[in-house]
Amino acid sequence: MKGSIAVVGAGFSGAVISHLLACQGFQVVVFDSRPHIGGNSYTKRDTDTGIMIHVYGPHIFHTDDEEVWSFVNKFSKFIPYVNRVKITARGNVYSLPVNLHTINQFFNKAFRPDEAVTFLENLADTSFECPQTFEEQALCFIGKDLYEAFFKGYTTKQWGCAPCHLPASILQRLPVRFDYNDNYFTSKYQGIPKNGYTQLIGNILNHPNITVHLSRTFDSRQVRDFNHVFYSGPIDGFFDYSLGRLDYRTLDFEKFYYAGDYQGCAVMNYGDVEVPFTRITEHKHFSPWEEHQHSSICYREYSRICEIDDIPYYPIRLIEENPVLSKYLLYAKDLENVTFIGRLGTYRYLDMDVSIREAMDAVLKFMTNQS
């Protein structure tokens, strides 16, 4: 029998690694400090309405990676789903990402695509040869007016700091389109598992060589009990915060029920900084194949700095290099039998498909080193 492996975290990263190693004959022990599997993609049925809710915020699976798409479809039926995000700003509702409809509505125009391109080129701030910050990137993309209406206030609320302190890479996820395509993502494959993410991840973890321990916090001193550890918890937590705590954003959710359809879409962003929440999500719209005409459950989302007892959601990586993070990364590199994975383990923003891809690559690297 091969040696035992510890996997810390029962989200996508941990589940994929556990399954792939279990199939190779390893005994895998999974630890998760929460009382459920699924990590932040955890879903469950609301007891009052029967609606499938995304407990830690909406998750729409999208990828161009055929191997990743094929993998997840082995464990759940995915229903095609197009994420059409709206934004309320300055008393009006617009479509995101910024597209030809958004541009024409905002400026009260009727541009053709080529006319809209020329119009925004004239509005764009061309003084930044190589944009480094979120704000510089936005001003280069769409100019001051669209930036201040749709991105400045929302981003300030989401990240708790001015966009001039955030890297340009955050905005690169949001393209400007000169057609009427309001699909939030451009990926080839887009969908949501029919019976929710919890069942999907449960199916991935369902293997005789996998043992799952919930409500169990992994202590770094337990590393010596295993041949190898794959760790998806906060990297600073693994080192017992010996150099200090890294900064994360967390979310607070304000739940409310509504008789009927509250907003007519799954996600409504709020761009005005005066509105304290970032968005409202209406969860029955994430399962349009189900019937919930007469009831609805919604969540207002509030973003704030993560305190000691909060759930960390988003690592805060600013323009300035974080010397504490750099030292933690060096510590991690020196550990021969620990691999840091996932959003918290690598202190990077990762979509679900990227987490799965990196989990697959981590297993491949591990197996190569074993041979």
mmCIF file of C-alpha atoms in Angstrom:
data_model
loop_
_atom_site.group_PDB
_atom_site.id
_atom_site.type_symbol
_atom_site.label_atom_id
_atom_site.label_comp_id
_atom_site.label_asym_id
_atom_site.label_seq_id
_atom_site.Cartn_x
_atom_site.Cartn_y
_atom_site.Cartn_z
ATOM 1 C CA MET A 1 0.000 0.000 0.000
ATOM 2 C CA LYS A 2 1.289 3.444 -0.900
ATOM 3 C CA GLY A 3 1.925 6.114 1.733
ATOM 4 C CA SER A 4 -0.752 8.369 3.168
ATOM 5 C CA ILE A 5 -1.409 11.865 1.894
ATOM 6 C CA ALA A 6 -3.039 14.740 3.762
ATOM 7 C CA VAL A 7 -5.143 17.208 1.816
ATOM 8 C CA VAL A 8 -6.189 20.337 3.666
ATOM 9 C CA GLY A 9 -9.394 21.788 2.273
ATOM 10 C CA ALA A 10 -12.411 20.062 0.725
ATOM 11 C CA GLY A 11 -13.025 22.589 -2.023
ATOM 12 C CA PHE A 12 -12.234 22.086 -5.690
ATOM 13 C CA SER A 13 -8.442 22.046 -5.281
ATOM 14 C CA GLY A 14 -8.469 19.535 -2.450
ATOM 15 C CA ALA A 15 -11.169 17.329 -3.951
ATOM 16 C CA VAL A 16 -9.456 17.026 -7.332
ATOM 17 C CA ILE A 17 -6.068 16.230 -5.800
ATOM 18 C CA SER A 18 -7.633 13.711 -3.438
ATOM 19 C CA HIS A 19 -9.459 11.909 -6.231
ATOM 20 C CA LEU A 20 -6.494 11.731 -8.585
ATOM 21 C CA LEU A 21 -4.154 10.436 -5.889
ATOM 22 C CA ALA A 22 -6.727 7.971 -4.581
ATOM 23 C CA CYS A 23 -7.007 6.553 -8.090
ATOM 24 C CA GLN A 24 -3.246 6.021 -7.996
ATOM 25 C CA GLY A 25 -3.559 3.904 -4.868
ATOM 26 C CA PHE A 26 -2.689 6.468 -2.198
ATOM 27 C CA GLN A 27 -4.598 6.652 1.061
ATOM 28 C CA VAL A 28 -5.823 10.238 1.271
ATOM 29 C CA VAL A 29 -7.024 11.986 4.424
ATOM 30 C CA VAL A 30 -8.926 15.242 3.852
ATOM 31 C CA PHE A 31 -9.242 17.882 6.569
ATOM 32 C CA ASP A 32 -11.617 20.827 6.470
ATOM 33 C CA SER A 33 -12.278 23.259 9.300
ATOM 34 C CA ARG A 34 -15.846 23.834 8.120
ATOM 35 C CA PRO A 35 -18.704 21.399 8.803
ATOM 36 C CA HIS A 36 -19.261 20.803 5.079
ATOM 37 C CA ILE A 37 -17.401 20.006 1.888
ATOM 38 C CA GLY A 38 -17.274 22.349 -1.106
ATOM 39 C CA GLY A 39 -15.322 25.306 0.244
ATOM 40 C CA ASN A 40 -16.694 28.605 -1.000
ATOM 41 C CA SER A 41 -18.563 26.827 -3.807
ATOM 42 C CA TYR A 42 -20.816 25.114 -1.250
ATOM 43 C CA THR A 43 -24.485 24.987 -2.285
ATOM 44 C CA LYS A 44 -27.602 23.824 -0.454
ATOM 45 C CA ARG A 45 -31.398 23.975 -0.704
ATOM 46 C CA ASP A 46 -33.131 26.783 1.136
ATOM 47 C CA THR A 47 -35.553 25.117 3.532
ATOM 48 C CA ASP A 48 -38.316 27.699 3.045
ATOM 49 C CA THR A 49 -38.332 28.033 -0.743
ATOM 50 C CA GLY A 50 -36.533 24.945 -2.046
ATOM 51 C CA ILE A 51 -34.248 27.180 -4.084
ATOM 52 C CA MET A 52 -30.645 26.053 -4.538
ATOM 53 C CA ILE A 53 -28.509 28.735 -2.937
ATOM 54 C CA HIS A 54 -24.828 29.485 -3.446
ATOM 55 C CA VAL A 55 -24.059 30.017 0.220
ATOM 56 C CA TYR A 56 -20.814 31.959 -0.182
ATOM 57 C CA GLY A 57 -21.798 33.870 -3.292
ATOM 58 C CA PRO A 58 -22.585 32.825 -6.875
ATOM 59 C CA HIS A 59 -20.348 30.426 -8.778
ATOM 60 C CA ILE A 60 -20.690 30.013 -12.537
ATOM 61 C CA PHE A 61 -18.332 27.437 -13.978
ATOM 62 C CA HIS A 62 -16.600 28.600 -17.146
ATOM 63 C CA THR A 63 -13.483 27.387 -18.904
ATOM 64 C CA ASP A 64 -11.694 26.938 -22.208
ATOM 65 C CA ASP A 65 -9.798 23.962 -20.819
ATOM 66 C CA GLU A 66 -11.326 20.845 -22.410
ATOM 67 C CA GLU A 67 -9.611 18.483 -19.970
ATOM 68 C CA VAL A 68 -11.007 20.362 -16.981
ATOM 69 C CA TRP A 69 -14.470 20.501 -18.518
ATOM 70 C CA SER A 70 -14.374 16.785 -19.266
ATOM 71 C CA PHE A 71 -13.251 16.053 -15.702
ATOM 72 C CA VAL A 72 -16.081 17.877 -13.920
ATOM 73 C CA ASN A 73 -18.673 16.432 -16.279
ATOM 74 C CA LYS A 74 -17.733 12.947 -15.109
ATOM 75 C CA PHE A 75 -19.159 13.778 -11.695
ATOM 76 C CA SER A 76 -22.203 15.913 -12.446
ATOM 77 C CA LYS A 77 -24.515 16.931 -15.249
ATOM 78 C CA PHE A 78 -23.851 20.563 -16.145
ATOM 79 C CA ILE A 79 -26.669 22.734 -17.474
ATOM 80 C CA PRO A 80 -25.569 25.499 -19.885
ATOM 81 C CA TYR A 81 -25.804 28.860 -18.155
ATOM 82 C CA VAL A 82 -25.027 32.354 -19.413
ATOM 83 C CA ASN A 83 -24.182 34.903 -16.740
ATOM 84 C CA ARG A 84 -25.830 38.196 -17.691
ATOM 85 C CA VAL A 85 -24.815 40.788 -15.123
ATOM 86 C CA LYS A 86 -26.570 44.125 -14.744
ATOM 87 C CA ILE A 87 -25.457 47.225 -12.886
ATOM 88 C CA THR A 88 -27.428 50.037 -11.305
ATOM 89 C CA ALA A 89 -25.514 53.301 -11.564
ATOM 90 C CA ARG A 90 -26.686 56.889 -11.299
ATOM 91 C CA GLY A 91 -30.316 55.838 -11.265
ATOM 92 C CA ASN A 92 -30.232 53.659 -14.372
ATOM 93 C CA VAL A 93 -29.668 49.981 -15.147
ATOM 94 C CA TYR A 94 -27.030 48.899 -17.658
ATOM 95 C CA SER A 95 -25.513 45.661 -18.956
ATOM 96 C CA LEU A 96 -22.039 44.419 -18.101
ATOM 97 C CA PRO A 97 -19.438 43.891 -19.389
ATOM 98 C CA VAL A 98 -19.393 47.250 -21.120
ATOM 99 C CA ASN A 99 -20.776 46.507 -24.589
ATOM 100 C CA LEU A 100 -22.326 48.391 -27.477
ATOM 101 C CA HIS A 101 -25.692 48.565 -25.722
ATOM 102 C CA THR A 102 -24.048 49.937 -22.564
ATOM 103 C CA ILE A 103 -22.161 52.584 -24.530
ATOM 104 C CA ASN A 104 -25.167 53.696 -26.559
ATOM 105 C CA GLN A 105 -27.461 53.806 -23.537
ATOM 106 C CA PHE A 106 -24.981 55.648 -21.323
ATOM 107 C CA PHE A 107 -24.126 58.330 -23.890
ATOM 108 C CA ASN A 108 -27.622 58.406 -25.473
ATOM 109 C CA LYS A 109 -26.211 57.441 -28.861
ATOM 110 C CA ALA A 110 -26.933 54.909 -31.613
ATOM 111 C CA PHE A 111 -23.382 54.020 -32.617
ATOM 112 C CA ARG A 112 -22.433 51.283 -34.992
ATOM 113 C CA PRO A 113 -19.508 49.164 -33.745
ATOM 114 C CA ASP A 114 -16.852 51.099 -35.648
ATOM 115 C CA GLU A 115 -18.329 54.419 -34.514
ATOM 116 C CA ALA A 116 -18.256 53.270 -30.879
ATOM 117 C CA VAL A 117 -14.609 52.232 -31.230
ATOM 118 C CA THR A 118 -13.666 55.670 -32.511
ATOM 119 C CA PHE A 119 -15.763 57.376 -29.842
ATOM 120 C CA LEU A 120 -14.082 55.526 -26.954
ATOM 121 C CA GLU A 121 -10.656 55.992 -28.497
ATOM 122 C CA ASN A 122 -11.245 59.716 -28.308
ATOM 123 C CA LEU A 123 -12.298 59.432 -24.663
ATOM 124 C CA ALA A 124 -9.460 57.141 -23.624
ATOM 125 C CA ASP A 125 -6.537 58.497 -21.654
ATOM 126 C CA THR A 126 -3.533 57.705 -23.838
ATOM 127 C CA SER A 127 -0.959 59.095 -21.420
ATOM 128 C CA PHE A 128 -0.320 55.630 -19.913
ATOM 129 C CA GLU A 129 1.988 53.682 -22.226
ATOM 130 C CA CYS A 130 1.932 50.624 -19.975
ATOM 131 C CA PRO A 131 -0.929 50.778 -17.435
ATOM 132 C CA GLN A 132 0.098 49.421 -14.045
ATOM 133 C CA THR A 133 -2.972 50.066 -11.918
ATOM 134 C CA PHE A 134 -6.667 49.245 -12.150
ATOM 135 C CA GLU A 135 -7.472 52.927 -12.593
ATOM 136 C CA GLU A 136 -4.910 53.461 -15.343
ATOM 137 C CA GLN A 137 -6.139 50.384 -17.181
ATOM 138 C CA ALA A 138 -9.754 51.539 -16.960
ATOM 139 C CA LEU A 139 -8.964 55.038 -18.174
ATOM 140 C CA CYS A 140 -7.089 53.533 -21.129
ATOM 141 C CA PHE A 141 -9.961 51.174 -21.917
ATOM 142 C CA ILE A 142 -13.071 53.282 -21.555
ATOM 143 C CA GLY A 143 -12.225 56.803 -20.421
ATOM 144 C CA LYS A 144 -13.194 58.719 -17.311
ATOM 145 C CA ASP A 145 -17.011 58.766 -17.626
ATOM 146 C CA LEU A 146 -17.630 55.014 -17.948
ATOM 147 C CA TYR A 147 -14.898 54.262 -15.421
ATOM 148 C CA GLU A 148 -16.395 56.488 -12.742
ATOM 149 C CA ALA A 149 -19.950 55.271 -13.370
ATOM 150 C CA PHE A 150 -19.341 51.527 -13.469
ATOM 151 C CA PHE A 151 -16.016 50.679 -11.876
ATOM 152 C CA LYS A 152 -14.617 53.262 -9.492
ATOM 153 C CA GLY A 153 -17.263 53.080 -6.762
ATOM 154 C CA TYR A 154 -17.878 49.347 -7.075
ATOM 155 C CA THR A 155 -14.162 48.551 -6.943
ATOM 156 C CA THR A 156 -13.583 50.832 -3.975
ATOM 157 C CA LYS A 157 -16.338 49.017 -2.064
ATOM 158 C CA GLN A 158 -15.173 45.571 -3.160
ATOM 159 C CA TRP A 159 -11.507 45.994 -2.287
ATOM 160 C CA GLY A 160 -11.639 48.651 0.422
ATOM 161 C CA CYS A 161 -9.075 50.870 -1.271
ATOM 162 C CA ALA A 162 -8.797 53.256 -4.178
ATOM 163 C CA PRO A 163 -8.442 51.581 -7.603
ATOM 164 C CA CYS A 164 -5.132 53.370 -8.071
ATOM 165 C CA HIS A 165 -3.645 50.914 -5.554
ATOM 166 C CA LEU A 166 -4.894 47.775 -7.313
ATOM 167 C CA PRO A 167 -3.072 45.979 -10.148
ATOM 168 C CA ALA A 168 -4.269 46.361 -13.725
ATOM 169 C CA SER A 169 -4.730 42.595 -14.004
ATOM 170 C CA ILE A 170 -8.016 42.763 -12.069
ATOM 171 C CA LEU A 171 -9.681 44.797 -14.825
ATOM 172 C CA GLN A 172 -8.242 42.655 -17.599
ATOM 173 C CA ARG A 173 -10.932 40.124 -16.645
ATOM 174 C CA LEU A 174 -13.600 42.536 -17.942
ATOM 175 C CA PRO A 175 -13.344 43.188 -21.696
ATOM 176 C CA VAL A 176 -15.015 45.996 -23.613
ATOM 177 C CA ARG A 177 -17.206 44.696 -26.438
ATOM 178 C CA PHE A 178 -18.325 46.530 -29.515
ATOM 179 C CA ASP A 179 -21.342 44.339 -30.161
ATOM 180 C CA TYR A 180 -24.469 43.510 -28.145
ATOM 181 C CA ASN A 181 -23.063 40.393 -26.505
ATOM 182 C CA ASP A 182 -23.808 40.653 -22.771
ATOM 183 C CA ASN A 183 -22.443 37.237 -21.800
ATOM 184 C CA TYR A 184 -20.228 38.081 -18.829
ATOM 185 C CA PHE A 185 -17.727 35.378 -19.781
ATOM 186 C CA THR A 186 -16.102 34.485 -23.083
ATOM 187 C CA SER A 187 -15.220 30.871 -22.236
ATOM 188 C CA LYS A 188 -16.105 28.032 -24.608
ATOM 189 C CA TYR A 189 -17.739 26.019 -21.824
ATOM 190 C CA GLN A 190 -20.121 27.645 -19.351
ATOM 191 C CA GLY A 191 -22.580 26.033 -16.969
ATOM 192 C CA ILE A 192 -23.751 25.165 -13.471
ATOM 193 C CA PRO A 193 -24.037 21.617 -12.071
ATOM 194 C CA LYS A 194 -27.716 20.650 -12.138
ATOM 195 C CA ASN A 195 -27.771 19.473 -8.523
ATOM 196 C CA GLY A 196 -25.330 22.004 -7.117
ATOM 197 C CA TYR A 197 -21.627 22.139 -6.376
ATOM 198 C CA THR A 198 -21.829 20.256 -3.087
ATOM 199 C CA GLN A 199 -23.041 17.111 -4.834
ATOM 200 C CA LEU A 200 -20.406 17.556 -7.544
ATOM 201 C CA ILE A 201 -17.542 17.790 -5.058
ATOM 202 C CA GLY A 202 -19.047 14.996 -2.974
ATOM 203 C CA ASN A 203 -18.953 12.763 -6.040
ATOM 204 C CA ILE A 204 -15.311 13.675 -6.671
ATOM 205 C CA LEU A 205 -14.451 12.767 -3.073
ATOM 206 C CA ASN A 206 -16.431 9.521 -3.175
ATOM 207 C CA HIS A 207 -13.581 7.009 -3.348
ATOM 208 C CA PRO A 208 -12.694 4.139 -0.981
ATOM 209 C CA ASN A 209 -9.164 5.504 -0.556
ATOM 210 C CA ILE A 210 -10.410 8.904 0.646
ATOM 211 C CA THR A 211 -11.337 9.712 4.249
ATOM 212 C CA VAL A 212 -12.871 13.119 4.962
ATOM 213 C CA HIS A 213 -12.726 14.812 8.366
ATOM 214 C CA LEU A 214 -15.006 17.862 8.660
ATOM 215 C CA SER A 215 -14.851 20.496 11.408
ATOM 216 C CA ARG A 216 -11.210 19.509 11.801
ATOM 217 C CA THR A 217 -8.455 22.105 11.652
ATOM 218 C CA PHE A 218 -5.129 20.831 10.333
ATOM 219 C CA ASP A 219 -2.107 21.741 12.441
ATOM 220 C CA SER A 220 1.169 22.203 10.585
ATOM 221 C CA ARG A 221 2.825 19.921 13.152
ATOM 222 C CA GLN A 222 0.786 17.077 11.626
ATOM 223 C CA VAL A 223 2.922 17.273 8.484
ATOM 224 C CA ARG A 224 5.283 14.684 9.939
ATOM 225 C CA ASP A 225 2.421 12.156 10.106
ATOM 226 C CA PHE A 226 2.063 12.032 6.304
ATOM 227 C CA ASN A 227 4.221 11.367 3.295
ATOM 228 C CA HIS A 228 3.041 14.581 1.697
ATOM 229 C CA VAL A 229 0.610 17.404 2.440
ATOM 230 C CA PHE A 230 -1.372 19.438 -0.090
ATOM 231 C CA TYR A 231 -2.454 22.593 1.716
ATOM 232 C CA SER A 232 -5.199 24.911 0.428
ATOM 233 C CA GLY A 233 -5.700 26.938 3.599
ATOM 234 C CA PRO A 234 -4.268 30.442 4.128
ATOM 235 C CA ILE A 235 -0.518 30.292 3.651
ATOM 236 C CA ASP A 236 0.110 32.608 6.614
ATOM 237 C CA GLY A 237 -2.033 30.323 8.796
ATOM 238 C CA PHE A 238 0.156 27.336 7.965
ATOM 239 C CA PHE A 239 3.133 29.187 9.441
ATOM 240 C CA ASP A 240 1.057 30.185 12.485
ATOM 241 C CA TYR A 241 1.140 33.836 11.377
ATOM 242 C CA SER A 242 4.755 34.002 12.576
ATOM 243 C CA LEU A 243 5.494 36.976 10.308
ATOM 244 C CA GLY A 244 2.082 38.585 10.705
ATOM 245 C CA ARG A 245 -1.255 38.195 8.949
ATOM 246 C CA LEU A 246 -1.782 38.764 5.254
ATOM 247 C CA ASP A 247 -4.701 40.896 4.145
ATOM 248 C CA TYR A 248 -7.879 39.353 2.770
ATOM 249 C CA ARG A 249 -11.330 40.648 1.941
ATOM 250 C CA THR A 250 -14.372 38.887 3.324
ATOM 251 C CA LEU A 251 -18.083 39.154 2.568
ATOM 252 C CA ASP A 252 -21.149 39.679 4.718
ATOM 253 C CA PHE A 253 -24.489 38.482 3.334
ATOM 254 C CA GLU A 254 -27.856 39.998 4.186
ATOM 255 C CA LYS A 255 -30.574 37.515 3.246
ATOM 256 C CA PHE A 256 -34.125 38.504 2.399
ATOM 257 C CA TYR A 257 -37.123 36.821 0.832
ATOM 258 C CA TYR A 258 -39.440 38.200 -1.832
ATOM 259 C CA ALA A 259 -42.810 37.020 -3.127
ATOM 260 C CA GLY A 260 -42.245 36.804 -6.861
ATOM 261 C CA ASP A 261 -39.288 38.063 -8.880
ATOM 262 C CA TYR A 262 -37.244 40.718 -7.101
ATOM 263 C CA GLN A 263 -34.875 42.026 -9.783
ATOM 264 C CA GLY A 264 -35.358 39.929 -12.917
ATOM 265 C CA CYS A 265 -31.749 38.763 -13.081
ATOM 266 C CA ALA A 266 -29.277 36.737 -11.066
ATOM 267 C CA VAL A 267 -26.740 39.485 -10.375
ATOM 268 C CA MET A 268 -27.309 43.220 -10.001
ATOM 269 C CA ASN A 269 -24.180 45.237 -9.231
ATOM 270 C CA TYR A 270 -24.385 48.662 -7.604
ATOM 271 C CA GLY A 271 -21.806 51.072 -8.940
ATOM 272 C CA ASP A 272 -22.495 54.108 -6.754
ATOM 273 C CA VAL A 273 -20.151 54.326 -3.790
ATOM 274 C CA GLU A 274 -23.004 55.753 -1.692
ATOM 275 C CA VAL A 275 -24.792 52.375 -1.826
ATOM 276 C CA PRO A 276 -23.089 50.351 0.921
ATOM 277 C CA PHE A 277 -23.447 46.911 -0.678
ATOM 278 C CA THR A 278 -21.693 45.786 -3.854
ATOM 279 C CA ARG A 279 -24.442 43.686 -5.383
ATOM 280 C CA ILE A 280 -27.681 41.750 -4.896
ATOM 281 C CA THR A 281 -27.886 38.156 -6.048
ATOM 282 C CA GLU A 282 -31.242 36.443 -6.658
ATOM 283 C CA HIS A 283 -30.533 32.741 -6.481
ATOM 284 C CA LYS A 284 -33.466 31.181 -8.286
ATOM 285 C CA HIS A 285 -32.051 32.706 -11.473
ATOM 286 C CA PHE A 286 -28.943 30.513 -11.114
ATOM 287 C CA SER A 287 -31.216 27.494 -11.711
ATOM 288 C CA PRO A 288 -33.512 28.619 -14.545
ATOM 289 C CA TRP A 289 -34.385 24.967 -15.252
ATOM 290 C CA GLU A 290 -36.309 24.890 -11.947
ATOM 291 C CA GLU A 291 -39.706 26.408 -11.213
ATOM 292 C CA HIS A 292 -39.835 28.991 -8.410
ATOM 293 C CA GLN A 293 -42.326 31.549 -9.705
ATOM 294 C CA HIS A 294 -43.937 32.551 -6.439
ATOM 295 C CA SER A 295 -40.970 32.875 -4.104
ATOM 296 C CA SER A 296 -37.447 34.183 -4.186
ATOM 297 C CA ILE A 297 -34.399 34.440 -1.954
ATOM 298 C CA CYS A 298 -31.871 37.216 -2.359
ATOM 299 C CA TYR A 299 -28.629 38.326 -0.742
ATOM 300 C CA ARG A 300 -27.098 41.748 -0.426
ATOM 301 C CA GLU A 301 -23.316 41.465 -0.387
ATOM 302 C CA TYR A 302 -21.076 43.708 1.683
ATOM 303 C CA SER A 303 -17.307 43.545 1.317
ATOM 304 C CA ARG A 304 -14.918 44.400 4.142
ATOM 305 C CA ILE A 305 -11.488 43.628 5.531
ATOM 306 C CA CYS A 306 -11.159 40.112 6.905
ATOM 307 C CA GLU A 307 -10.813 39.863 10.677
ATOM 308 C CA ILE A 308 -9.331 36.947 12.629
ATOM 309 C CA ASP A 309 -12.526 34.865 12.861
ATOM 310 C CA ASP A 310 -13.851 35.665 9.373
ATOM 311 C CA ILE A 311 -13.792 33.506 6.260
ATOM 312 C CA PRO A 312 -11.142 34.864 3.860
ATOM 313 C CA TYR A 313 -12.433 35.275 0.301
ATOM 314 C CA TYR A 314 -10.093 37.438 -1.724
ATOM 315 C CA PRO A 315 -6.334 37.863 -1.206
ATOM 316 C CA ILE A 316 -5.452 41.547 -1.442
ATOM 317 C CA ARG A 317 -2.510 41.924 -3.777
ATOM 318 C CA LEU A 318 -1.700 45.576 -4.256
ATOM 319 C CA ILE A 319 0.710 47.254 -6.644
ATOM 320 C CA GLU A 320 3.365 47.482 -3.966
ATOM 321 C CA GLU A 321 5.140 44.208 -3.236
ATOM 322 C CA ASN A 322 4.217 42.712 0.127
ATOM 323 C CA PRO A 323 7.455 41.787 1.919
ATOM 324 C CA VAL A 324 5.611 39.532 4.382
ATOM 325 C CA LEU A 325 4.052 37.558 1.528
ATOM 326 C CA SER A 326 7.456 37.252 -0.142
ATOM 327 C CA LYS A 327 8.915 35.714 3.020
ATOM 328 C CA TYR A 328 6.021 33.280 3.412
ATOM 329 C CA LEU A 329 6.474 32.201 -0.200
ATOM 330 C CA LEU A 330 10.168 31.567 0.445
ATOM 331 C CA TYR A 331 9.304 29.515 3.528
ATOM 332 C CA ALA A 332 6.832 27.503 1.465
ATOM 333 C CA LYS A 333 9.384 26.857 -1.261
ATOM 334 C CA ASP A 334 11.795 25.343 1.265
ATOM 335 C CA LEU A 335 9.317 22.686 2.414
ATOM 336 C CA GLU A 336 9.947 19.463 0.542
ATOM 337 C CA ASN A 337 6.820 17.556 1.552
ATOM 338 C CA VAL A 338 4.204 20.337 1.461
ATOM 339 C CA THR A 339 2.547 21.726 -1.655
ATOM 340 C CA PHE A 340 0.504 24.929 -1.353
ATOM 341 C CA ILE A 341 -2.527 25.003 -3.611
ATOM 342 C CA GLY A 342 -5.653 27.022 -4.325
ATOM 343 C CA ARG A 343 -6.585 30.629 -3.839
ATOM 344 C CA LEU A 344 -5.547 30.878 -0.193
ATOM 345 C CA GLY A 345 -2.555 28.568 -0.351
ATOM 346 C CA THR A 346 -0.967 30.531 -3.192
ATOM 347 C CA TYR A 347 -2.468 33.908 -2.202
ATOM 348 C CA ARG A 348 -3.809 34.540 -5.703
ATOM 349 C CA TYR A 349 -7.252 35.109 -7.195
ATOM 350 C CA LEU A 350 -8.180 31.887 -9.027
ATOM 351 C CA ASP A 351 -11.305 30.901 -10.915
ATOM 352 C CA MET A 352 -12.660 27.405 -10.327
ATOM 353 C CA ASP A 353 -11.308 25.990 -13.564
ATOM 354 C CA VAL A 354 -7.838 27.370 -12.903
ATOM 355 C CA SER A 355 -7.897 25.837 -9.425
ATOM 356 C CA ILE A 356 -8.720 22.460 -10.984
ATOM 357 C CA ARG A 357 -6.037 22.803 -13.640
ATOM 358 C CA GLU A 358 -3.408 23.692 -11.046
ATOM 359 C CA ALA A 359 -4.564 20.792 -8.866
ATOM 360 C CA MET A 360 -4.120 18.417 -11.799
ATOM 361 C CA ASP A 361 -0.671 19.840 -12.496
ATOM 362 C CA ALA A 362 0.297 19.512 -8.824
ATOM 363 C CA VAL A 363 -0.586 15.813 -8.864
ATOM 364 C CA LEU A 364 1.353 15.272 -12.087
ATOM 365 C CA LYS A 365 4.411 16.954 -10.587
ATOM 366 C CA PHE A 366 4.072 14.914 -7.406
ATOM 367 C CA MET A 367 3.786 11.629 -9.303
ATOM 368 C CA THR A 368 6.776 12.523 -11.461
ATOM 369 C CA ASN A 369 8.868 13.125 -8.345
ATOM 370 C CA GLN A 370 7.731 9.774 -6.955
ATOM 371 C CA SER A 371 9.038 7.843 -9.943
#
